[in-house]
mmCIF file of C-alpha atoms in Angstrom:
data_model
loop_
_atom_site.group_PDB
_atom_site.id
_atom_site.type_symbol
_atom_site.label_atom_id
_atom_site.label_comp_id
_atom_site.label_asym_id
_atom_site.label_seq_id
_atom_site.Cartn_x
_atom_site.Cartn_y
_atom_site.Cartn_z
ATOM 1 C CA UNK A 1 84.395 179.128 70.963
ATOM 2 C CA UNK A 2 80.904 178.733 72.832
ATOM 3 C CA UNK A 3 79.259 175.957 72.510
ATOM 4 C CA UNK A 4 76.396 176.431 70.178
ATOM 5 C CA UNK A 5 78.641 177.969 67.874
ATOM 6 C CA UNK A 6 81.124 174.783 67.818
ATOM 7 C CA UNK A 7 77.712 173.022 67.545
ATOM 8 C CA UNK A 8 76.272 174.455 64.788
ATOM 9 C CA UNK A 9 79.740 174.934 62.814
ATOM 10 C CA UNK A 10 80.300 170.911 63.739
ATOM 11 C CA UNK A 11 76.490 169.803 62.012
ATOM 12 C CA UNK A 12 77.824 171.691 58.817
ATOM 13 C CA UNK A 13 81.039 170.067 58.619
ATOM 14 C CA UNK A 14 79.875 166.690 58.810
ATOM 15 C CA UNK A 15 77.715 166.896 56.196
ATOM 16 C CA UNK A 16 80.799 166.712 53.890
ATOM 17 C CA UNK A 17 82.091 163.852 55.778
ATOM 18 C CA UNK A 18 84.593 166.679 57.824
ATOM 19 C CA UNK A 19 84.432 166.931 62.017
ATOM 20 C CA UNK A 20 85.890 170.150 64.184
ATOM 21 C CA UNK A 21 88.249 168.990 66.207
ATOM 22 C CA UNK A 22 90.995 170.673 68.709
ATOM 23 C CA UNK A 23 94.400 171.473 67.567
ATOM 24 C CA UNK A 24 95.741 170.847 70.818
ATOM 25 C CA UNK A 25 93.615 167.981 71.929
ATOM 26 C CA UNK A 26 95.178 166.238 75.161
ATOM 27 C CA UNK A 27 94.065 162.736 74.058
ATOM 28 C CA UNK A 28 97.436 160.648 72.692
ATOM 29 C CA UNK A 29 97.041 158.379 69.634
ATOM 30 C CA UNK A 30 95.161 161.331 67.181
ATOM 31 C CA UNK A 31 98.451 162.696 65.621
ATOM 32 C CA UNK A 32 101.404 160.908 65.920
ATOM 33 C CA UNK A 33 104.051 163.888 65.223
ATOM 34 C CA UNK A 34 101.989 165.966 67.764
ATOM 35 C CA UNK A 35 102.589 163.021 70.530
ATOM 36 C CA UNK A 36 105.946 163.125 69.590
ATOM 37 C CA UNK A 37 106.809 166.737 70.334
ATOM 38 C CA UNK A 38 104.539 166.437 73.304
ATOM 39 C CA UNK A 39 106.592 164.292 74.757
ATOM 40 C CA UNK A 40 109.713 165.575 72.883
ATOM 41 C CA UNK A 41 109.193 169.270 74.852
ATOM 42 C CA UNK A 42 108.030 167.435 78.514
ATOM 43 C CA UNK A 43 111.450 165.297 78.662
ATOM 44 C CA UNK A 44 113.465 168.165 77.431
ATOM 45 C CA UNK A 45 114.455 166.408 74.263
ATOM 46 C CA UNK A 46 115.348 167.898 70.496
ATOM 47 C CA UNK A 47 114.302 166.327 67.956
ATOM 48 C CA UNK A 48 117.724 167.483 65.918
ATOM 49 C CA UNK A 49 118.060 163.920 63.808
ATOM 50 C CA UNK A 50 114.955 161.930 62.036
ATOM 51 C CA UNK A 51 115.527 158.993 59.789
ATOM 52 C CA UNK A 52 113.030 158.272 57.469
ATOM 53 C CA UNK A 53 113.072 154.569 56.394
ATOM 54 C CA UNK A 54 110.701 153.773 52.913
ATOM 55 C CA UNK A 55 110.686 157.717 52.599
ATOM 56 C CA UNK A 56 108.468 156.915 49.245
ATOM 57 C CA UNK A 57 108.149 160.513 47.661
ATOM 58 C CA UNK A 58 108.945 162.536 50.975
ATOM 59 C CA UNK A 59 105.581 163.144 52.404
ATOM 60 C CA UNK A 60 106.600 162.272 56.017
ATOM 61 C CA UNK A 61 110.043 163.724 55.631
ATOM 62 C CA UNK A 62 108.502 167.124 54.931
ATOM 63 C CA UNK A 63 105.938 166.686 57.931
ATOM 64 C CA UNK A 64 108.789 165.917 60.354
ATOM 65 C CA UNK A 65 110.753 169.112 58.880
ATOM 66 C CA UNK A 66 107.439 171.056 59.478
ATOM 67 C CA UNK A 67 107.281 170.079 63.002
ATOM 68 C CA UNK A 68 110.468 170.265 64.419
ATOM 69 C CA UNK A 69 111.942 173.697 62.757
ATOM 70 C CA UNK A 70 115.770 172.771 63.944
ATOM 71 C CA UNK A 71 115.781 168.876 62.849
ATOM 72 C CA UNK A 72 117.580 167.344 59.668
ATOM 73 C CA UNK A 73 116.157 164.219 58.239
ATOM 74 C CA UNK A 74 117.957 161.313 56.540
ATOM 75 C CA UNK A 75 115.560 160.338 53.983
ATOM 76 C CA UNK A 76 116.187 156.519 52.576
ATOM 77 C CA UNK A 77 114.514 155.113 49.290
ATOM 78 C CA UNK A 78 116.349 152.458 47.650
ATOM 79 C CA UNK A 79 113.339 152.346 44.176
ATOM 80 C CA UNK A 80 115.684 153.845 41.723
ATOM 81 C CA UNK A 81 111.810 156.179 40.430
ATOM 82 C CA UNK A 82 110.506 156.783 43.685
ATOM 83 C CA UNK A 83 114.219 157.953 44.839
ATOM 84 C CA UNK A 84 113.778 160.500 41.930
ATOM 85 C CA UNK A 85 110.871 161.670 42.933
ATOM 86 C CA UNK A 86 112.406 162.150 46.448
ATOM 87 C CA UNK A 87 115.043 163.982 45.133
ATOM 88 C CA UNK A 88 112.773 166.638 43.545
ATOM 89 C CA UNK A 89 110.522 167.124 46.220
ATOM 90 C CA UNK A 90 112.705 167.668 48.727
ATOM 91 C CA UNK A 91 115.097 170.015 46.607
ATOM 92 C CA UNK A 92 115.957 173.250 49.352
ATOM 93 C CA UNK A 93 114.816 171.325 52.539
ATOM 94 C CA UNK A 94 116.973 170.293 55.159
ATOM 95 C CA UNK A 95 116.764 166.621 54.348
ATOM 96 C CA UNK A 96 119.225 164.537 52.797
ATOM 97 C CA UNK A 97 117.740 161.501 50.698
ATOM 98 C CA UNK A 98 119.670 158.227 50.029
ATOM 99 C CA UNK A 99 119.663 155.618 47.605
ATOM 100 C CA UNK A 100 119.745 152.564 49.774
ATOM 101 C CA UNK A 101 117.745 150.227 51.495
ATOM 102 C CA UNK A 102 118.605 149.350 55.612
ATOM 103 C CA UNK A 103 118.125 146.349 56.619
ATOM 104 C CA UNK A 104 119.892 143.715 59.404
ATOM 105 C CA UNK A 105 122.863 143.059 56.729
ATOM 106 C CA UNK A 106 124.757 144.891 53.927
ATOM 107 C CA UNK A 107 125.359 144.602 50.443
ATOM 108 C CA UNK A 108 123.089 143.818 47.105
ATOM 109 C CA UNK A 109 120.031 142.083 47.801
ATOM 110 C CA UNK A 110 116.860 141.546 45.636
ATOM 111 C CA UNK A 111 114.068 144.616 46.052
ATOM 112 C CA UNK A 112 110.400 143.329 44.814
ATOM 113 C CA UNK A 113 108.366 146.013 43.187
ATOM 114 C CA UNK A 114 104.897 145.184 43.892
ATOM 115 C CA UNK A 115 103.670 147.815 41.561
ATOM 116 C CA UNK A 116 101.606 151.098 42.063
ATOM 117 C CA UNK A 117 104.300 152.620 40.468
ATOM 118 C CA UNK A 118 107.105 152.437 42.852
ATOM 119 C CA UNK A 119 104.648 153.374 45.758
ATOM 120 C CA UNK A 120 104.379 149.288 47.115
ATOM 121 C CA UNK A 121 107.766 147.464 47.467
ATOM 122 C CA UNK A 122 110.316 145.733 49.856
ATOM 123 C CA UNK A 123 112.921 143.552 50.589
ATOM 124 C CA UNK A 124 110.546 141.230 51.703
ATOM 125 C CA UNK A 125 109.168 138.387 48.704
ATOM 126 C CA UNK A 126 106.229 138.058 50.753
ATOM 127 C CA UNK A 127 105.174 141.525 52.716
ATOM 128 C CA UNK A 128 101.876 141.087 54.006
ATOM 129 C CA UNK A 129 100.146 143.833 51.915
ATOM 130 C CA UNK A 130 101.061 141.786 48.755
ATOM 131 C CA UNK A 131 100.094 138.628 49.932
ATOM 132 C CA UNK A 132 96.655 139.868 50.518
ATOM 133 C CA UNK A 133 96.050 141.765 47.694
ATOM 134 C CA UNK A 134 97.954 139.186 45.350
ATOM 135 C CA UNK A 135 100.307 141.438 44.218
ATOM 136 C CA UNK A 136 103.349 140.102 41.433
ATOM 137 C CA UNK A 137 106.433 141.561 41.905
ATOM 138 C CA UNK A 138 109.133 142.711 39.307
ATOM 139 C CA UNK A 139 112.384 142.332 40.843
ATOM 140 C CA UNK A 140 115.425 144.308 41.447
ATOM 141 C CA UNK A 141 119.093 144.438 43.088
ATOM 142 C CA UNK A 142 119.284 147.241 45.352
ATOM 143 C CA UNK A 143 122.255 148.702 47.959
ATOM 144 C CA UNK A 144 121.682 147.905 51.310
ATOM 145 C CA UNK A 145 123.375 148.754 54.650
ATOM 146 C CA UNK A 146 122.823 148.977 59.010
ATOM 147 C CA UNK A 147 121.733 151.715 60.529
ATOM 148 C CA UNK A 148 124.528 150.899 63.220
ATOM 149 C CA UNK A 149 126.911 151.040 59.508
ATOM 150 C CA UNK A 150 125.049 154.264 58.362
ATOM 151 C CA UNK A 151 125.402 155.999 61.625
ATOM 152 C CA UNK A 152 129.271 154.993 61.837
ATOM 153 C CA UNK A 153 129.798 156.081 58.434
ATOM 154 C CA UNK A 154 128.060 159.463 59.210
ATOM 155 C CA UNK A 155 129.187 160.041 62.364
ATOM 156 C CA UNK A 156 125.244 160.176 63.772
ATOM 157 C CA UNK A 157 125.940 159.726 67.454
ATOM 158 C CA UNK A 158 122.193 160.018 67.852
ATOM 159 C CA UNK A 159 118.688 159.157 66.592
ATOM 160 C CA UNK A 160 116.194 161.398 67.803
ATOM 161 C CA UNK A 161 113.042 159.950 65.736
ATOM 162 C CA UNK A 162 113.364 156.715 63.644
ATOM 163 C CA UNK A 163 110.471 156.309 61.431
ATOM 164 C CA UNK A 164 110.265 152.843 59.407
ATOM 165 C CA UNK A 165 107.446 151.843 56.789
ATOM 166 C CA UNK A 166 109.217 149.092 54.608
ATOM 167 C CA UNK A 167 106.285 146.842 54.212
ATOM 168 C CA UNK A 168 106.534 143.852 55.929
ATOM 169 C CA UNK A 169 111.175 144.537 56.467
ATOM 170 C CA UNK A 170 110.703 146.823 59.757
ATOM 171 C CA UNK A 171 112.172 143.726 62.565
ATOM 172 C CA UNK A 172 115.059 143.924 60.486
ATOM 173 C CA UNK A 173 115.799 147.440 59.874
ATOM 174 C CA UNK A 174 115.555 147.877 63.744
ATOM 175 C CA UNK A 175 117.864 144.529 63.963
ATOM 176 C CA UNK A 176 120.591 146.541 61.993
ATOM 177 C CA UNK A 177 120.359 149.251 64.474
ATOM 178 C CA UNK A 178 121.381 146.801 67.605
ATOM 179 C CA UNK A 179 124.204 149.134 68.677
ATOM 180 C CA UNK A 180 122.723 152.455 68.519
ATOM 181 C CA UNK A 181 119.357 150.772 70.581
ATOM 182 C CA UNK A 182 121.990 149.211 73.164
ATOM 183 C CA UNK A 183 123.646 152.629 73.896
ATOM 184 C CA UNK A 184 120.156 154.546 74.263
ATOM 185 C CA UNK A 185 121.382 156.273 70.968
ATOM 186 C CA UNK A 186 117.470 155.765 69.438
ATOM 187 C CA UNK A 187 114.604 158.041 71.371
ATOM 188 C CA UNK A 188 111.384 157.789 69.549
ATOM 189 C CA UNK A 189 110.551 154.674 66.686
ATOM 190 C CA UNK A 190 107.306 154.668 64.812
ATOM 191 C CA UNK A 191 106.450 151.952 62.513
ATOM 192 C CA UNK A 192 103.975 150.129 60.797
ATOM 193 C CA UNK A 193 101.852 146.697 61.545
ATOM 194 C CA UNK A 194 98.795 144.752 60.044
ATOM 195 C CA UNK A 195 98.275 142.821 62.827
ATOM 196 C CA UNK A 196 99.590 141.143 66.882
ATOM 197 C CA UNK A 197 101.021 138.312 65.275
ATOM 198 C CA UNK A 198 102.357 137.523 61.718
ATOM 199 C CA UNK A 199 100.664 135.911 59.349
ATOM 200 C CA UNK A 200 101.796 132.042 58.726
ATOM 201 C CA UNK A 201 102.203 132.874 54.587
ATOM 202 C CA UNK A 202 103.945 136.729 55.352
ATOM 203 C CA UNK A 203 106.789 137.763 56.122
ATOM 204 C CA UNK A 204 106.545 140.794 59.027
ATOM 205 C CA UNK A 205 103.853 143.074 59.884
ATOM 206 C CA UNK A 206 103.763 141.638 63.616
ATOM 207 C CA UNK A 207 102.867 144.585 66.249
ATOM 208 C CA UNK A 208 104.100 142.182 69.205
ATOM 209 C CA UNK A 209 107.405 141.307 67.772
ATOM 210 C CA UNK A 210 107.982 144.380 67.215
ATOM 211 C CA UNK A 211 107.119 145.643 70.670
ATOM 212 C CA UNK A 212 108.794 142.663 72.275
ATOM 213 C CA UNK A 213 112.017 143.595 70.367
ATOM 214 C CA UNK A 214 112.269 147.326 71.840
ATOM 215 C CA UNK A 215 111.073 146.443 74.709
ATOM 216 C CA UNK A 216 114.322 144.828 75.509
ATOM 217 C CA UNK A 217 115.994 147.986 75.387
ATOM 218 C CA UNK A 218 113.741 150.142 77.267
ATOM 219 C CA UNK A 219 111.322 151.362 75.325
ATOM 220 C CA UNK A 220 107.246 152.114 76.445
ATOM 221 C CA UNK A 221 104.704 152.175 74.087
ATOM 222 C CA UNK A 222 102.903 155.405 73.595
ATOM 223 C CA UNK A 223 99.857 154.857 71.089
ATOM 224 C CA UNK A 224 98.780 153.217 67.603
ATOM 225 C CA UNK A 225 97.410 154.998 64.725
ATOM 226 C CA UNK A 226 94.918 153.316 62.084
ATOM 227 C CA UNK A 227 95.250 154.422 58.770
ATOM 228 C CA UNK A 228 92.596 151.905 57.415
ATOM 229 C CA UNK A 229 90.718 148.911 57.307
ATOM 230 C CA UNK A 230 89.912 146.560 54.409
ATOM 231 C CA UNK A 231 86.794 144.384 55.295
ATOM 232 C CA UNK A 232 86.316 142.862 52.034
ATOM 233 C CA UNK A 233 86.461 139.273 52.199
ATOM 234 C CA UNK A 234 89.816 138.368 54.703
ATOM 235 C CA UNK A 235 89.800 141.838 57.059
ATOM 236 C CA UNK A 236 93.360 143.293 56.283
ATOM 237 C CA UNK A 237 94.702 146.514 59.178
ATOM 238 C CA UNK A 238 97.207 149.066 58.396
ATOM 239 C CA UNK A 239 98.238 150.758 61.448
ATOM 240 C CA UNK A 240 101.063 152.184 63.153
ATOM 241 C CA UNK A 241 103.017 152.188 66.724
ATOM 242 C CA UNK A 242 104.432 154.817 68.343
ATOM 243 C CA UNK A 243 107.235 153.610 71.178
ATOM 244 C CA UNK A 244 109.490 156.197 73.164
ATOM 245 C CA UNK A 245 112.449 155.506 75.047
ATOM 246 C CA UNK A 246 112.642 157.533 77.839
ATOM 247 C CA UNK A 247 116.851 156.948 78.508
ATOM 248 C CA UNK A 248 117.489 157.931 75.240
#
């Protein structure tokens, strides 16, 4: 496109707040499902298996089945509503959606609904987004299990993409998947964070422990992705990290 062209087009798109942008832009850290198969396609690597952990209503689910044409996703949404929702909106895709929670252990545990109807809850009494914003949470007993369990069960010799947002529980979903990290069985993780270091009245949302914790079993981090910043009063981050593993 020449130049005066883009320019011109560019002026009239951010007048309503839009910007023209590359589709293939070689910059990391834009679009994390595009770094993914970037680095996916230039290690020879199929993205055949995705787990989706806190799949909420399936919007990342169907991105990930958008992307990668071949891959099936595990989809896993233990909020009895939201799991409903799931179910309908992924009716005919090649996901597979689960009522259960994983986490470090298995069994019942207590799920807090922090409200938004079913959009904002965890494992976690204490998730850093509800601390903030002072969220009460109804409570509920949900099914929980490992990934290492889930993948034994299943007979999933291999994670290709493992994507966690469980506000504030992410350390110990990635805890219950020790085995499958130690055998190089887990290629790409993204997750969320709020912040380096965890709050001392949260529970989770710690980029470096999270980092420190794969780092132990190879993998190099590839890029964060903002998705937005409250500066109200106490500044509160929502991000996410993408790490790869290389061996995997």
């Amino acid at each position: 496109m020449p130049s005066l062209i883009r320019k011109s087009l560019n002026n009239a798109l951010q007048k309503f707040g839009y910007e023209l942008t590359k589709t293939h832009n070689d910059s990391f850290g834009i679009k994390w499902l595009n770094d993914v198969k970037r680095l996916s396609n230039s290690y020879g690597k199929k993205i055949n298996i995705a787990f989706d952990v806190g799949a909420n209503i399936g919007v990342t689910t169907k991105e990930i089945l958008q992307y990668f044409d071949s891959s099936k996703v595990f989809a896993f949404e233990c909020h009895p509503n939201t799991f409903n929702k799931l179910v309908n909106n992924l009716a005919g895709t090649r996901a597979y959606p689960f009522e259960i929670a994983l986490s470090n252990t298995s069994g019942n545990d207590t799920f807090y609904d922090y409200g938004d109807e079913g959009y904002i809850n965890s494992l976690t009494p204490n998730a850093p987004y509800a601390v903030r914003f002072k969220k009460k949470a109804a409570e509920l007993s949900v099914m929980k299990k490992t990934i290492d369990e889930f993948c034994f069960e299943n007979k999933i010799s291999k994670i290709d993409l493992l994507k966690i947002d469980t506000e504030g529980h992410d350390i110990n979903v990635l805890r219950g998947g020790h085995k499958m990290l130690s055998s190089n069985s887990i290629a790409f993780v993204y997750f969320e964070f709020n912040d380096f270091y965890q709050d001392i009245n949260t529970d989770g949302g710690s980029l470096n422990t999270m980092t420190e914790y794969l780092s132990g079993f190879g993998f190099k981090f590839v890029a964060t992705y903002t998705d937005y910043i409250v500066t109200e009063q106490r500044m509160f981050v929502v991000a996410n990290a993408l790490l790869f593993n290389p061996n995997a």
